[in-house]
CSV table of C-alpha atoms in Angstrom, one decimal:
chain,number,residue,atom,x,y,z
P,459,MET,CA,0.1,-0.1,0.0
P,460,THR,CA,1.5,3.4,-0.9
P,461,LYS,CA,2.1,5.4,2.1
P,462,ILE,CA,1.3,9.6,2.0
P,463,ALA,CA,2.4,11.7,4.7
P,464,ILE,CA,0.6,14.6,5.2
P,465,VAL,CA,2.7,17.7,6.8
P,466,TYR,CA,1.3,20.5,7.4
P,467,TYR,CA,1.4,23.9,9.6
P,468,SER,CA,-1.5,26.0,10.3
P,469,SER,CA,-2.1,28.8,13.0
P,470,THR,CA,-5.6,29.3,12.0
P,471,GLY,CA,-6.9,26.8,10.6
P,472,THR,CA,-6.9,27.1,6.6
P,473,ASN,CA,-3.6,24.6,5.9
P,474,TYR,CA,-5.3,22.5,8.4
P,475,GLN,CA,-8.4,22.2,6.3
P,476,LEU,CA,-6.3,21.7,3.2
P,477,ALA,CA,-4.3,18.9,5.0
P,478,GLN,CA,-7.7,17.2,6.1
P,479,TRP,CA,-9.0,17.4,2.3
P,480,ALA,CA,-5.6,16.0,1.1
P,481,LYS,CA,-6.0,13.2,3.6
P,482,GLU,CA,-9.5,12.1,2.6
P,483,ALA,CA,-8.6,12.0,-1.0
P,484,VAL,CA,-5.0,9.9,0.1
P,485,GLU,CA,-7.7,7.3,1.6
P,486,ASN,CA,-10.4,6.9,-0.9
P,487,ALA,CA,-7.6,6.7,-3.3
P,488,GLY,CA,-6.8,3.4,-1.3
P,489,ALA,CA,-3.4,4.7,0.2
P,490,GLN,CA,-2.3,5.0,3.7
P,491,ALA,CA,-2.3,8.5,5.3
P,492,ARG,CA,-0.5,10.0,8.3
P,493,LEU,CA,-1.6,13.4,9.2
P,494,VAL,CA,1.5,15.2,11.1
P,495,LYS,CA,2.2,18.9,12.1
P,496,ALA,CA,4.9,20.9,12.3
P,497,PRO,CA,5.4,21.9,15.7
P,498,GLU,CA,4.6,25.2,16.6
P,499,LEU,CA,7.3,28.0,17.9
P,500,ALA,CA,5.3,31.1,18.3
P,501,PRO,CA,5.4,32.2,22.2
P,502,ASP,CA,1.9,31.9,23.7
P,503,VAL,CA,1.7,35.8,24.1
P,504,ALA,CA,1.5,35.8,19.9
P,505,ILE,CA,-1.0,33.2,19.7
P,506,ASP,CA,-3.3,34.4,23.2
P,507,ALA,CA,-3.0,38.2,20.5
P,508,ASN,CA,-5.0,36.5,18.0
P,509,PRO,CA,-8.2,34.6,19.2
P,510,ALA,CA,-8.7,32.2,16.2
P,511,TRP,CA,-5.1,30.9,16.5
P,512,ARG,CA,-5.5,30.2,20.1
P,513,ALA,CA,-8.9,28.4,19.2
P,514,HIS,CA,-7.2,26.6,16.8
P,515,TYR,CA,-4.0,25.8,18.5
P,516,ASP,CA,-6.6,24.4,21.1
P,517,ALA,CA,-8.5,22.3,19.0
P,518,THR,CA,-5.3,20.4,17.0
P,519,ARG,CA,-3.4,19.6,20.5
P,520,ASP,CA,-4.1,15.9,19.8
P,521,ILE,CA,-2.6,16.1,16.3
P,522,PRO,CA,0.9,14.3,16.2
P,523,GLU,CA,3.7,16.5,15.5
P,524,VAL,CA,6.0,15.6,12.6
P,525,THR,CA,9.2,13.5,13.2
P,526,SER,CA,11.8,12.2,11.0
P,527,ASP,CA,9.9,8.6,11.4
P,528,ASP,CA,7.1,10.4,9.5
P,529,ILE,CA,9.7,11.1,6.5
P,530,VAL,CA,11.2,8.2,6.5
P,531,TRP,CA,7.8,6.2,6.1
P,532,ALA,CA,6.4,7.6,3.4
P,533,ASP,CA,6.6,7.0,-0.4
P,534,GLY,CA,5.4,10.6,-0.8
P,535,ILE,CA,4.6,13.6,1.4
P,536,ILE,CA,1.7,16.3,1.0
P,537,PHE,CA,3.1,19.8,2.8
P,538,SER,CA,0.6,22.3,3.2
P,539,VAL,CA,1.8,25.3,4.7
P,540,PRO,CA,0.7,29.3,4.8
P,541,SER,CA,3.0,32.0,3.2
P,542,ARG,CA,5.0,34.2,5.5
P,543,PHE,CA,6.4,36.9,3.8
P,544,GLY,CA,6.9,35.2,0.5
P,545,VAL,CA,8.4,31.8,2.1
P,546,MET,CA,7.3,29.2,3.9
P,547,ALA,CA,6.0,29.6,7.5
P,548,ALA,CA,9.1,29.4,9.9
P,549,GLN,CA,7.4,26.3,11.6
P,550,LEU,CA,7.4,24.1,8.8
P,551,LYS,CA,10.9,25.2,8.1
P,552,GLN,CA,12.7,24.5,11.2
P,553,PHE,CA,11.5,21.2,11.0
P,554,ILE,CA,12.8,20.7,7.3
P,555,ASP,CA,16.4,22.2,8.7
P,556,THR,CA,16.2,20.0,10.8
P,557,GLN,CA,16.3,16.6,8.8
P,558,GLY,CA,20.1,16.7,8.1
P,559,GLY,CA,20.3,13.2,9.5
P,560,ILE,CA,18.0,11.4,6.8
P,561,TRP,CA,19.0,13.2,4.3
P,562,ALA,CA,22.9,12.4,4.7
P,563,SER,CA,21.9,8.7,5.2
P,564,GLY,CA,19.8,8.9,1.7
P,565,ASP,CA,16.4,8.6,3.5
P,566,THR,CA,14.9,11.7,1.5
P,567,VAL,CA,16.0,10.6,-2.0
P,568,ASN,CA,12.9,10.1,-4.5
P,569,LYS,CA,10.1,10.6,-1.8
P,570,VAL,CA,7.3,11.6,-3.9
P,571,VAL,CA,6.7,15.4,-2.7
P,572,SER,CA,3.6,17.9,-3.6
P,573,GLY,CA,2.6,21.7,-1.4
P,574,MET,CA,-0.1,23.5,-1.0
P,575,THR,CA,-0.6,27.0,0.4
P,576,SER,CA,-2.5,30.0,1.8
P,577,ALA,CA,-2.0,33.7,1.5
P,578,HIS,CA,-3.8,36.9,2.8
P,579,ASN,CA,-3.7,38.3,-0.7
P,580,ALA,CA,-4.0,36.6,-4.2
P,581,HIS,CA,-0.6,37.9,-5.1
P,582,GLY,CA,1.1,37.5,-1.6
P,583,GLY,CA,3.6,35.2,-2.4
P,584,GLN,CA,1.6,31.7,-2.9
P,585,GLU,CA,3.9,30.6,-5.8
P,586,ALA,CA,6.6,31.8,-3.9
P,587,THR,CA,6.1,30.2,-1.2
P,588,LEU,CA,5.8,26.8,-2.9
P,589,LEU,CA,8.7,27.4,-5.3
P,590,SER,CA,10.7,27.9,-1.8
P,591,LEU,CA,9.7,24.7,-0.6
P,592,TYR,CA,10.4,22.9,-4.0
P,593,ILE,CA,14.0,24.4,-3.7
P,594,GLN,CA,14.3,22.5,-0.6
P,595,MET,CA,13.0,19.0,-1.8
P,596,MET,CA,15.7,19.7,-4.3
P,597,HIS,CA,18.1,19.2,-2.2
P,598,TRP,CA,16.5,16.1,-0.5
P,599,GLY,CA,17.0,14.4,-3.8
P,600,ALA,CA,12.8,14.5,-3.8
P,601,ILE,CA,10.5,13.8,-7.1
P,602,ILE,CA,8.6,16.9,-7.2
P,603,ALA,CA,4.9,16.1,-8.0
P,604,ALA,CA,3.3,19.5,-9.0
P,605,PRO,CA,0.3,19.6,-10.8
P,606,GLY,CA,0.6,21.7,-13.3
P,607,TYR,CA,-2.4,22.4,-15.7
P,608,SER,CA,-3.0,18.9,-15.8
P,609,GLU,CA,-7.1,18.9,-14.0
P,610,ALA,CA,-9.9,21.2,-14.5
P,611,GLU,CA,-9.8,21.4,-10.7
P,612,TYR,CA,-6.8,23.3,-10.8
P,613,THR,CA,-7.9,25.9,-13.1
P,614,THR,CA,-10.9,25.8,-11.2
P,615,ALA,CA,-9.1,26.7,-8.0
P,616,GLY,CA,-7.8,29.6,-9.9
P,617,GLY,CA,-4.6,27.9,-11.7
P,618,ASN,CA,-1.5,28.0,-9.5
P,619,PRO,CA,0.8,25.1,-11.8
P,620,TYR,CA,2.6,24.7,-8.4
P,621,GLY,CA,0.0,23.4,-6.0
P,622,THR,CA,-3.2,24.5,-4.7
P,623,SER,CA,-3.1,27.6,-3.1
P,624,VAL,CA,-5.9,29.9,-1.7
P,625,THR,CA,-6.7,33.5,-0.7
P,626,ILE,CA,-7.8,34.1,2.8
P,627,ASP,CA,-10.5,37.0,3.5
P,628,ASP,CA,-10.2,39.4,6.7
P,629,ASP,CA,-12.5,37.2,8.9
P,630,GLY,CA,-10.5,34.0,7.7
P,631,ASN,CA,-12.6,32.5,5.4
P,632,MET,CA,-11.3,30.7,2.0
P,633,ILE,CA,-12.3,33.0,-0.9
P,634,GLU,CA,-11.6,30.8,-4.1
P,635,ASP,CA,-13.1,27.1,-4.3
P,636,VAL,CA,-10.2,24.8,-3.3
P,637,GLU,CA,-11.4,21.7,-1.7
P,638,GLU,CA,-11.5,19.8,-5.2
P,639,ALA,CA,-8.2,20.7,-6.1
P,640,ALA,CA,-6.6,19.6,-3.0
P,641,LYS,CA,-8.2,16.2,-3.0
P,642,GLN,CA,-7.1,15.9,-7.2
P,643,GLN,CA,-3.4,17.1,-5.9
P,644,ALA,CA,-3.4,14.4,-3.2
P,645,ARG,CA,-4.7,11.9,-6.0
P,646,HIS,CA,-1.9,12.7,-7.8
P,647,VAL,CA,1.0,12.5,-5.8
P,648,VAL,CA,-0.7,8.8,-4.8
P,649,ASP,CA,-0.6,8.2,-8.1
P,650,ILE,CA,3.2,9.3,-8.6
P,651,ALA,CA,4.3,7.7,-5.8
P,652,GLY,CA,2.5,4.2,-6.6
P,653,ARG,CA,4.6,4.3,-9.8
P,654,VAL,CA,8.0,5.3,-8.5
P,655,ASN,CA,7.6,2.6,-6.1
P,656,GLY,CA,5.4,0.3,-7.8
């Protein structure tokens, strides 16, 4: 059975929702899914300053934090992370930065990876965030499974060829309808990972 790790970071819930949609699609495609989150780095004073952040943090306490073992276990990895000034949020970046041990032993080579993201503005760094992720994945020796324009769901969701991305309004709601794009991207990862490891 193809094994897919879904690794996300989410402060107020958007990327958690993207990750949940991906997990649902992975399982419906007959693969094994493991949903894990990047550890929170922000201090309580920052989290408490945003009620939505505190509510989401408390609501997802039971989701396991990602470890190196999750990466080694997986045939494919779907990352979902918000944009922070055009690059991925520091919480996921720090996790990736600490994977030198499995990188050095070759355990990241040929992992099939794909990314999803969100930002407050349509041109607020979504594409750059995914590119920043993929640059690191090239160093891992991973196989990047970007969606391109291969399915109608991606165009309907806004047409980001690097991965599903969504814009968030002032109330924290998703502006674009990206559920089907996220699910199709997850199925794409299952397909490619199955071919690579079949």
